[in-house]
Amino acid sequence: MHEMVHQMRTRIIKSPSFSGDKIVGVILFENTMDREIEGIPTGQYIWEKKGIVPFIKCDKGLAEEENGVQLMRPMPQLDDLLKKSVEKNMFGTKMRSVIKSANAQGIKAIVSQQFAVGKQIIEAGLCPILEPEVSIRSPDKEEIEDMLKAELLKGLDALSETDNVIIKLSLPTKVNHYQELIEHPRCIRVVALSGGYSRDEANEILAKQKDMIASFSRALLEGLAYEQSQVDFDKTLAATVESIYLASKAP
């Protein structure tokens, strides 16, 4: 199974449209990082051959829901993974937790955990992508986003002048809601996850956000299939990359 998954990921990476011309970075699973493409370690291949910055997914999944959120599970082997990631020329990491309701205690805990682990990642010489996802199905979504932004600003303000992060967030209900985060000197980028929206829906919402760019995974894979011919596969991926790129450039 792992081999088939790697073949599919390799097919995406080697496709002509998957390049640094319109893609800034890619997030890898550890198993993909540990493998090779054309005899070259995956991360090295992505950077040297495609001009794309490699990141590693470092969390171990979600804990049970408490106070309206799901924190990240403990990561006792994180230091070892970070050391290996540096050796394999990763630029940074990505870690996900989920907010489901407007619970102040839960949201504070989510942000606190993200920044605490982020600090550990920075100290290892990598750039963390903090990902406190807001469930798009939550009836409290807009209220959650107000509370989350306030906590994230506190976290950014507490960073030293040499510590910088990327923040990955669900597409906001209010247009340009996260502009203060985007403009914060400790925030390199704010990127958007598709979070359950279709690609067309996600692109439509993203296109309204100033200076927010896509970090779509499910939406990127939409329409791709293992059994497709190479021509159809490349054509589908090229159209997807183009649509997401244009949405990221607007307005």
PDB file of C-alpha atoms in Angstrom:
ATOM      1  CA  MET A   1       0.000   0.000   0.000  1.00  0.00           C
ATOM      2  CA  HIS A   2       2.758   2.457   0.949  1.00  0.00           C
ATOM      3  CA  GLU A   3       4.444   1.762  -2.393  1.00  0.00           C
ATOM      4  CA  MET A   4       1.266   2.523  -4.367  1.00  0.00           C
ATOM      5  CA  VAL A   5       0.754   5.732  -2.396  1.00  0.00           C
ATOM      6  CA  HIS A   6       4.330   6.790  -3.096  1.00  0.00           C
ATOM      7  CA  GLN A   7       3.855   6.024  -6.795  1.00  0.00           C
ATOM      8  CA  MET A   8       0.813   8.311  -6.872  1.00  0.00           C
ATOM      9  CA  ARG A   9       2.635  11.092  -5.028  1.00  0.00           C
ATOM     10  CA  THR A  10       5.638  10.668  -7.324  1.00  0.00           C
ATOM     11  CA  ARG A  11       3.354  10.946 -10.330  1.00  0.00           C
ATOM     12  CA  ILE A  12       2.021  14.258  -9.020  1.00  0.00           C
ATOM     13  CA  ILE A  13       5.483  15.606  -8.200  1.00  0.00           C
ATOM     14  CA  LYS A  14       6.935  14.663 -11.591  1.00  0.00           C
ATOM     15  CA  SER A  15       4.012  16.124 -13.547  1.00  0.00           C
ATOM     16  CA  PRO A  16       5.130  19.192 -15.573  1.00  0.00           C
ATOM     17  CA  SER A  17       2.641  21.584 -13.934  1.00  0.00           C
ATOM     18  CA  PHE A  18       3.885  20.687 -10.458  1.00  0.00           C
ATOM     19  CA  SER A  19       6.708  23.218 -10.375  1.00  0.00           C
ATOM     20  CA  GLY A  20       8.003  26.283  -8.618  1.00  0.00           C
ATOM     21  CA  ASP A  21       6.497  28.486 -11.311  1.00  0.00           C
ATOM     22  CA  LYS A  22       3.129  28.353  -9.543  1.00  0.00           C
ATOM     23  CA  ILE A  23       3.741  26.281  -6.399  1.00  0.00           C
ATOM     24  CA  VAL A  24       5.752  27.622  -3.456  1.00  0.00           C
ATOM     25  CA  GLY A  25       5.873  24.647  -1.094  1.00  0.00           C
ATOM     26  CA  VAL A  26       4.706  21.085  -0.563  1.00  0.00           C
ATOM     27  CA  ILE A  27       3.944  19.212   2.667  1.00  0.00           C
ATOM     28  CA  LEU A  28       5.227  15.630   2.810  1.00  0.00           C
ATOM     29  CA  PHE A  29       4.368  12.701   5.036  1.00  0.00           C
ATOM     30  CA  GLU A  30       7.327  11.123   6.843  1.00  0.00           C
ATOM     31  CA  ASN A  31       7.060   7.992   4.712  1.00  0.00           C
ATOM     32  CA  THR A  32       7.343  10.107   1.551  1.00  0.00           C
ATOM     33  CA  MET A  33      10.279  12.064   2.965  1.00  0.00           C
ATOM     34  CA  ASP A  34      12.062   8.782   3.674  1.00  0.00           C
ATOM     35  CA  ARG A  35      11.696   7.585   0.063  1.00  0.00           C
ATOM     36  CA  GLU A  36      13.362   8.597  -3.191  1.00  0.00           C
ATOM     37  CA  ILE A  37      12.371   9.801  -6.640  1.00  0.00           C
ATOM     38  CA  GLU A  38      14.748   8.797  -9.452  1.00  0.00           C
ATOM     39  CA  GLY A  39      17.318   7.811  -6.823  1.00  0.00           C
ATOM     40  CA  ILE A  40      17.200  11.212  -5.128  1.00  0.00           C
ATOM     41  CA  PRO A  41      15.689  11.792  -1.640  1.00  0.00           C
ATOM     42  CA  THR A  42      12.183  13.172  -2.132  1.00  0.00           C
ATOM     43  CA  GLY A  43      12.748  16.513  -0.419  1.00  0.00           C
ATOM     44  CA  GLN A  44      15.978  17.104  -2.305  1.00  0.00           C
ATOM     45  CA  TYR A  45      14.289  16.172  -5.602  1.00  0.00           C
ATOM     46  CA  ILE A  46      11.395  18.573  -4.953  1.00  0.00           C
ATOM     47  CA  TRP A  47      13.753  21.468  -4.248  1.00  0.00           C
ATOM     48  CA  GLU A  48      16.491  20.811  -6.822  1.00  0.00           C
ATOM     49  CA  LYS A  49      14.391  19.503  -9.709  1.00  0.00           C
ATOM     50  CA  LYS A  50      11.079  21.328  -9.183  1.00  0.00           C
ATOM     51  CA  GLY A  51      12.062  24.492  -7.316  1.00  0.00           C
ATOM     52  CA  ILE A  52       9.508  23.847  -4.544  1.00  0.00           C
ATOM     53  CA  VAL A  53      10.164  24.192  -0.800  1.00  0.00           C
ATOM     54  CA  PRO A  54       9.617  20.927   1.149  1.00  0.00           C
ATOM     55  CA  PHE A  55       7.846  20.715   4.527  1.00  0.00           C
ATOM     56  CA  ILE A  56       7.184  17.662   6.714  1.00  0.00           C
ATOM     57  CA  LYS A  57       3.913  16.800   8.474  1.00  0.00           C
ATOM     58  CA  CYS A  58       5.031  16.289  12.060  1.00  0.00           C
ATOM     59  CA  ASP A  59       1.870  15.729  14.130  1.00  0.00           C
ATOM     60  CA  LYS A  60       0.576  12.285  15.112  1.00  0.00           C
ATOM     61  CA  GLY A  61      -3.114  12.966  14.671  1.00  0.00           C
ATOM     62  CA  LEU A  62      -5.834  14.399  16.882  1.00  0.00           C
ATOM     63  CA  ALA A  63      -6.756  13.745  20.499  1.00  0.00           C
ATOM     64  CA  GLU A  64     -10.361  13.199  21.582  1.00  0.00           C
ATOM     65  CA  GLU A  65     -12.550  16.304  21.583  1.00  0.00           C
ATOM     66  CA  GLU A  66     -12.508  18.349  24.790  1.00  0.00           C
ATOM     67  CA  ASN A  67     -13.804  21.897  25.329  1.00  0.00           C
ATOM     68  CA  GLY A  68     -14.948  22.021  21.738  1.00  0.00           C
ATOM     69  CA  VAL A  69     -11.512  21.310  20.232  1.00  0.00           C
ATOM     70  CA  GLN A  70      -9.212  18.477  19.300  1.00  0.00           C
ATOM     71  CA  LEU A  71      -5.642  19.090  20.376  1.00  0.00           C
ATOM     72  CA  MET A  72      -2.731  17.276  18.787  1.00  0.00           C
ATOM     73  CA  ARG A  73      -1.781  13.941  20.274  1.00  0.00           C
ATOM     74  CA  PRO A  74       1.511  13.800  22.204  1.00  0.00           C
ATOM     75  CA  MET A  75       4.591  13.642  19.974  1.00  0.00           C
ATOM     76  CA  PRO A  76       7.272  11.915  22.097  1.00  0.00           C
ATOM     77  CA  GLN A  77       9.467  11.253  19.037  1.00  0.00           C
ATOM     78  CA  LEU A  78       9.288  14.817  17.716  1.00  0.00           C
ATOM     79  CA  ASP A  79      12.923  15.693  18.423  1.00  0.00           C
ATOM     80  CA  ASP A  80      14.066  12.636  16.464  1.00  0.00           C
ATOM     81  CA  LEU A  81      11.783  13.523  13.545  1.00  0.00           C
ATOM     82  CA  LEU A  82      13.005  17.119  13.517  1.00  0.00           C
ATOM     83  CA  LYS A  83      16.633  15.999  13.490  1.00  0.00           C
ATOM     84  CA  LYS A  84      15.939  13.655  10.581  1.00  0.00           C
ATOM     85  CA  SER A  85      14.004  16.367   8.759  1.00  0.00           C
ATOM     86  CA  VAL A  86      16.948  18.759   8.998  1.00  0.00           C
ATOM     87  CA  GLU A  87      19.258  16.033   7.678  1.00  0.00           C
ATOM     88  CA  LYS A  88      16.880  15.470   4.757  1.00  0.00           C
ATOM     89  CA  ASN A  89      16.820  19.201   3.921  1.00  0.00           C
ATOM     90  CA  MET A  90      13.251  19.979   4.920  1.00  0.00           C
ATOM     91  CA  PHE A  91      12.571  23.703   5.306  1.00  0.00           C
ATOM     92  CA  GLY A  92       9.807  23.368   7.860  1.00  0.00           C
ATOM     93  CA  THR A  93       6.963  21.393   9.380  1.00  0.00           C
ATOM     94  CA  LYS A  94       3.162  21.354   9.487  1.00  0.00           C
ATOM     95  CA  MET A  95       0.918  20.310  12.397  1.00  0.00           C
ATOM     96  CA  ARG A  96      -2.874  20.279  12.599  1.00  0.00           C
ATOM     97  CA  SER A  97      -5.435  20.641  15.364  1.00  0.00           C
ATOM     98  CA  VAL A  98      -9.176  21.328  15.020  1.00  0.00           C
ATOM     99  CA  ILE A  99     -11.650  23.777  16.566  1.00  0.00           C
ATOM    100  CA  LYS A 100     -15.328  22.807  16.505  1.00  0.00           C
ATOM    101  CA  SER A 101     -17.053  25.296  18.802  1.00  0.00           C
ATOM    102  CA  ALA A 102     -16.584  28.784  20.243  1.00  0.00           C
ATOM    103  CA  ASN A 103     -15.131  27.650  23.554  1.00  0.00           C
ATOM    104  CA  ALA A 104     -12.613  30.190  24.883  1.00  0.00           C
ATOM    105  CA  GLN A 105     -10.755  27.650  27.021  1.00  0.00           C
ATOM    106  CA  GLY A 106     -10.445  25.206  24.143  1.00  0.00           C
ATOM    107  CA  ILE A 107      -9.298  27.807  21.611  1.00  0.00           C
ATOM    108  CA  LYS A 108      -6.720  29.160  24.030  1.00  0.00           C
ATOM    109  CA  ALA A 109      -5.419  25.604  24.566  1.00  0.00           C
ATOM    110  CA  ILE A 110      -5.204  24.969  20.810  1.00  0.00           C
ATOM    111  CA  VAL A 111      -3.190  28.124  20.145  1.00  0.00           C
ATOM    112  CA  SER A 112      -0.973  27.596  23.178  1.00  0.00           C
ATOM    113  CA  GLN A 113      -0.098  24.080  22.047  1.00  0.00           C
ATOM    114  CA  GLN A 114       0.572  25.195  18.467  1.00  0.00           C
ATOM    115  CA  PHE A 115       2.990  27.921  19.546  1.00  0.00           C
ATOM    116  CA  ALA A 116       4.698  25.723  22.177  1.00  0.00           C
ATOM    117  CA  VAL A 117       5.431  22.993  19.657  1.00  0.00           C
ATOM    118  CA  GLY A 118       6.257  25.661  17.079  1.00  0.00           C
ATOM    119  CA  LYS A 119       8.955  27.013  19.386  1.00  0.00           C
ATOM    120  CA  GLN A 120      10.451  23.520  19.674  1.00  0.00           C
ATOM    121  CA  ILE A 121      10.506  23.289  15.883  1.00  0.00           C
ATOM    122  CA  ILE A 122      12.155  26.702  15.503  1.00  0.00           C
ATOM    123  CA  GLU A 123      14.850  25.677  17.980  1.00  0.00           C
ATOM    124  CA  ALA A 124      15.553  22.636  15.802  1.00  0.00           C
ATOM    125  CA  GLY A 125      16.265  24.951  12.860  1.00  0.00           C
ATOM    126  CA  LEU A 126      12.980  24.544  10.956  1.00  0.00           C
ATOM    127  CA  CYS A 127      10.056  26.822  10.175  1.00  0.00           C
ATOM    128  CA  PRO A 128       6.716  25.673  11.624  1.00  0.00           C
ATOM    129  CA  ILE A 129       3.369  25.903   9.878  1.00  0.00           C
ATOM    130  CA  LEU A 130       0.807  26.287  12.658  1.00  0.00           C
ATOM    131  CA  GLU A 131      -2.562  24.848  11.616  1.00  0.00           C
ATOM    132  CA  PRO A 132      -5.465  25.412  14.034  1.00  0.00           C
ATOM    133  CA  GLU A 133      -8.221  24.399  11.616  1.00  0.00           C
ATOM    134  CA  VAL A 134     -11.749  25.711  12.148  1.00  0.00           C
ATOM    135  CA  SER A 135     -14.423  23.221  11.151  1.00  0.00           C
ATOM    136  CA  ILE A 136     -16.429  24.656   8.255  1.00  0.00           C
ATOM    137  CA  ARG A 137     -19.444  22.757   9.603  1.00  0.00           C
ATOM    138  CA  SER A 138     -19.446  24.579  12.927  1.00  0.00           C
ATOM    139  CA  PRO A 139     -22.476  26.841  13.493  1.00  0.00           C
ATOM    140  CA  ASP A 140     -20.099  29.063  15.502  1.00  0.00           C
ATOM    141  CA  LYS A 141     -17.555  29.417  12.694  1.00  0.00           C
ATOM    142  CA  GLU A 142     -17.527  33.223  12.508  1.00  0.00           C
ATOM    143  CA  GLU A 143     -17.347  33.612  16.293  1.00  0.00           C
ATOM    144  CA  ILE A 144     -14.581  31.017  16.470  1.00  0.00           C
ATOM    145  CA  GLU A 145     -12.579  32.942  13.887  1.00  0.00           C
ATOM    146  CA  ASP A 146     -12.838  36.142  15.930  1.00  0.00           C
ATOM    147  CA  MET A 147     -11.588  34.354  19.042  1.00  0.00           C
ATOM    148  CA  LEU A 148      -8.892  32.485  17.158  1.00  0.00           C
ATOM    149  CA  LYS A 149      -7.475  35.619  15.539  1.00  0.00           C
ATOM    150  CA  ALA A 150      -7.199  37.329  18.922  1.00  0.00           C
ATOM    151  CA  GLU A 151      -5.293  34.375  20.402  1.00  0.00           C
ATOM    152  CA  LEU A 152      -3.020  34.042  17.375  1.00  0.00           C
ATOM    153  CA  LEU A 153      -2.107  37.731  17.568  1.00  0.00           C
ATOM    154  CA  LYS A 154      -1.139  37.256  21.217  1.00  0.00           C
ATOM    155  CA  GLY A 155       1.032  34.312  20.235  1.00  0.00           C
ATOM    156  CA  LEU A 156       2.741  36.235  17.452  1.00  0.00           C
ATOM    157  CA  ASP A 157       3.348  39.228  19.724  1.00  0.00           C
ATOM    158  CA  ALA A 158       5.091  36.929  22.218  1.00  0.00           C
ATOM    159  CA  LEU A 159       7.628  35.629  19.681  1.00  0.00           C
ATOM    160  CA  SER A 160      11.150  36.994  19.673  1.00  0.00           C
ATOM    161  CA  GLU A 161      12.394  39.014  16.726  1.00  0.00           C
ATOM    162  CA  THR A 162      14.259  35.980  15.351  1.00  0.00           C
ATOM    163  CA  ASP A 163      11.314  33.573  15.544  1.00  0.00           C
ATOM    164  CA  ASN A 164       8.943  33.420  12.583  1.00  0.00           C
ATOM    165  CA  VAL A 165       6.040  31.143  11.672  1.00  0.00           C
ATOM    166  CA  ILE A 166       3.633  30.366   8.861  1.00  0.00           C
ATOM    167  CA  ILE A 167      -0.046  30.042   9.789  1.00  0.00           C
ATOM    168  CA  LYS A 168      -2.465  27.768   7.927  1.00  0.00           C
ATOM    169  CA  LEU A 169      -6.143  28.554   8.488  1.00  0.00           C
ATOM    170  CA  SER A 170      -9.576  27.634   7.246  1.00  0.00           C
ATOM    171  CA  LEU A 171     -10.965  30.068   4.718  1.00  0.00           C
ATOM    172  CA  PRO A 172     -12.634  32.818   6.774  1.00  0.00           C
ATOM    173  CA  THR A 173     -16.308  33.740   6.821  1.00  0.00           C
ATOM    174  CA  LYS A 174     -15.505  37.460   6.758  1.00  0.00           C
ATOM    175  CA  VAL A 175     -13.430  38.687   3.821  1.00  0.00           C
ATOM    176  CA  ASN A 176      -9.850  39.637   4.801  1.00  0.00           C
ATOM    177  CA  HIS A 177     -10.526  38.621   8.397  1.00  0.00           C
ATOM    178  CA  TYR A 178      -6.908  37.561   8.919  1.00  0.00           C
ATOM    179  CA  GLN A 179      -5.242  40.646   7.435  1.00  0.00           C
ATOM    180  CA  GLU A 180      -3.706  41.603  10.799  1.00  0.00           C
ATOM    181  CA  LEU A 181      -1.989  38.217  10.945  1.00  0.00           C
ATOM    182  CA  ILE A 182      -0.761  38.560   7.366  1.00  0.00           C
ATOM    183  CA  GLU A 183       0.783  41.938   8.170  1.00  0.00           C
ATOM    184  CA  HIS A 184       2.370  40.836  11.459  1.00  0.00           C
ATOM    185  CA  PRO A 185       6.201  40.919  11.286  1.00  0.00           C
ATOM    186  CA  ARG A 186       6.529  37.470  12.890  1.00  0.00           C
ATOM    187  CA  CYS A 187       4.227  35.831  10.345  1.00  0.00           C
ATOM    188  CA  ILE A 188       5.912  34.811   7.086  1.00  0.00           C
ATOM    189  CA  ARG A 189       2.673  33.840   5.367  1.00  0.00           C
ATOM    190  CA  VAL A 190      -0.955  33.041   6.070  1.00  0.00           C
ATOM    191  CA  VAL A 191      -2.080  30.161   3.875  1.00  0.00           C
ATOM    192  CA  ALA A 192      -5.544  28.701   3.451  1.00  0.00           C
ATOM    193  CA  LEU A 193      -6.645  25.101   3.724  1.00  0.00           C
ATOM    194  CA  SER A 194      -9.591  23.926   1.641  1.00  0.00           C
ATOM    195  CA  GLY A 195     -11.044  22.247   4.726  1.00  0.00           C
ATOM    196  CA  GLY A 196     -13.864  20.294   3.103  1.00  0.00           C
ATOM    197  CA  TYR A 197     -14.918  22.838   0.498  1.00  0.00           C
ATOM    198  CA  SER A 198     -14.877  21.699  -3.114  1.00  0.00           C
ATOM    199  CA  ARG A 199     -12.067  23.172  -5.203  1.00  0.00           C
ATOM    200  CA  ASP A 200     -14.425  25.586  -6.930  1.00  0.00           C
ATOM    201  CA  GLU A 201     -15.904  26.748  -3.609  1.00  0.00           C
ATOM    202  CA  ALA A 202     -12.474  27.108  -2.026  1.00  0.00           C
ATOM    203  CA  ASN A 203     -11.125  29.057  -5.001  1.00  0.00           C
ATOM    204  CA  GLU A 204     -14.124  31.389  -4.958  1.00  0.00           C
ATOM    205  CA  ILE A 205     -13.665  32.224  -1.270  1.00  0.00           C
ATOM    206  CA  LEU A 206      -9.871  32.469  -1.536  1.00  0.00           C
ATOM    207  CA  ALA A 207     -10.040  34.875  -4.475  1.00  0.00           C
ATOM    208  CA  LYS A 208     -11.700  37.437  -2.198  1.00  0.00           C
ATOM    209  CA  GLN A 209      -8.886  37.366   0.389  1.00  0.00           C
ATOM    210  CA  LYS A 210      -6.025  39.835   0.035  1.00  0.00           C
ATOM    211  CA  ASP A 211      -2.520  38.326   0.331  1.00  0.00           C
ATOM    212  CA  MET A 212      -3.797  34.904   1.465  1.00  0.00           C
ATOM    213  CA  ILE A 213      -2.578  32.007  -0.682  1.00  0.00           C
ATOM    214  CA  ALA A 214      -3.730  28.412  -1.019  1.00  0.00           C
ATOM    215  CA  SER A 215      -2.404  25.395   0.828  1.00  0.00           C
ATOM    216  CA  PHE A 216      -4.932  22.964  -0.607  1.00  0.00           C
ATOM    217  CA  SER A 217      -4.505  19.212  -0.387  1.00  0.00           C
ATOM    218  CA  ARG A 218      -7.899  17.589  -0.903  1.00  0.00           C
ATOM    219  CA  ALA A 219      -8.867  20.277  -3.425  1.00  0.00           C
ATOM    220  CA  LEU A 220      -5.587  19.769  -5.302  1.00  0.00           C
ATOM    221  CA  LEU A 221      -6.250  16.036  -5.667  1.00  0.00           C
ATOM    222  CA  GLU A 222      -9.822  16.504  -6.859  1.00  0.00           C
ATOM    223  CA  GLY A 223     -10.298  14.795 -10.230  1.00  0.00           C
ATOM    224  CA  LEU A 224      -7.041  12.812 -10.127  1.00  0.00           C
ATOM    225  CA  ALA A 225      -7.139   9.009 -10.291  1.00  0.00           C
ATOM    226  CA  TYR A 226      -4.467   6.310 -10.228  1.00  0.00           C
ATOM    227  CA  GLU A 227      -5.859   4.649 -13.383  1.00  0.00           C
ATOM    228  CA  GLN A 228      -5.820   7.828 -15.519  1.00  0.00           C
ATOM    229  CA  SER A 229      -3.586   7.954 -18.562  1.00  0.00           C
ATOM    230  CA  GLN A 230      -0.530  10.163 -18.156  1.00  0.00           C
ATOM    231  CA  VAL A 231      -1.963  12.680 -20.609  1.00  0.00           C
ATOM    232  CA  ASP A 232      -5.285  12.954 -18.744  1.00  0.00           C
ATOM    233  CA  PHE A 233      -3.532  13.014 -15.377  1.00  0.00           C
ATOM    234  CA  ASP A 234      -1.207  15.850 -16.381  1.00  0.00           C
ATOM    235  CA  LYS A 235      -4.031  17.797 -18.040  1.00  0.00           C
ATOM    236  CA  THR A 236      -6.263  17.544 -14.962  1.00  0.00           C
ATOM    237  CA  LEU A 237      -3.469  18.528 -12.580  1.00  0.00           C
ATOM    238  CA  ALA A 238      -2.404  21.462 -14.768  1.00  0.00           C
ATOM    239  CA  ALA A 239      -5.949  22.849 -14.816  1.00  0.00           C
ATOM    240  CA  THR A 240      -6.212  22.449 -11.043  1.00  0.00           C
ATOM    241  CA  VAL A 241      -2.873  24.142 -10.363  1.00  0.00           C
ATOM    242  CA  GLU A 242      -3.803  27.010 -12.673  1.00  0.00           C
ATOM    243  CA  SER A 243      -7.174  27.593 -10.982  1.00  0.00           C
ATOM    244  CA  ILE A 244      -5.676  27.575  -7.483  1.00  0.00           C
ATOM    245  CA  TYR A 245      -2.797  29.814  -8.594  1.00  0.00           C
ATOM    246  CA  LEU A 246      -5.203  32.380 -10.031  1.00  0.00           C
ATOM    247  CA  ALA A 247      -7.339  32.328  -6.873  1.00  0.00           C
ATOM    248  CA  SER A 248      -4.190  32.889  -4.787  1.00  0.00           C
ATOM    249  CA  LYS A 249      -3.167  35.884  -6.910  1.00  0.00           C
ATOM    250  CA  ALA A 250      -6.522  37.663  -6.627  1.00  0.00           C
ATOM    251  CA  PRO A 251      -7.677  40.273  -5.818  1.00  0.00           C
TER     252      PRO A 251
END
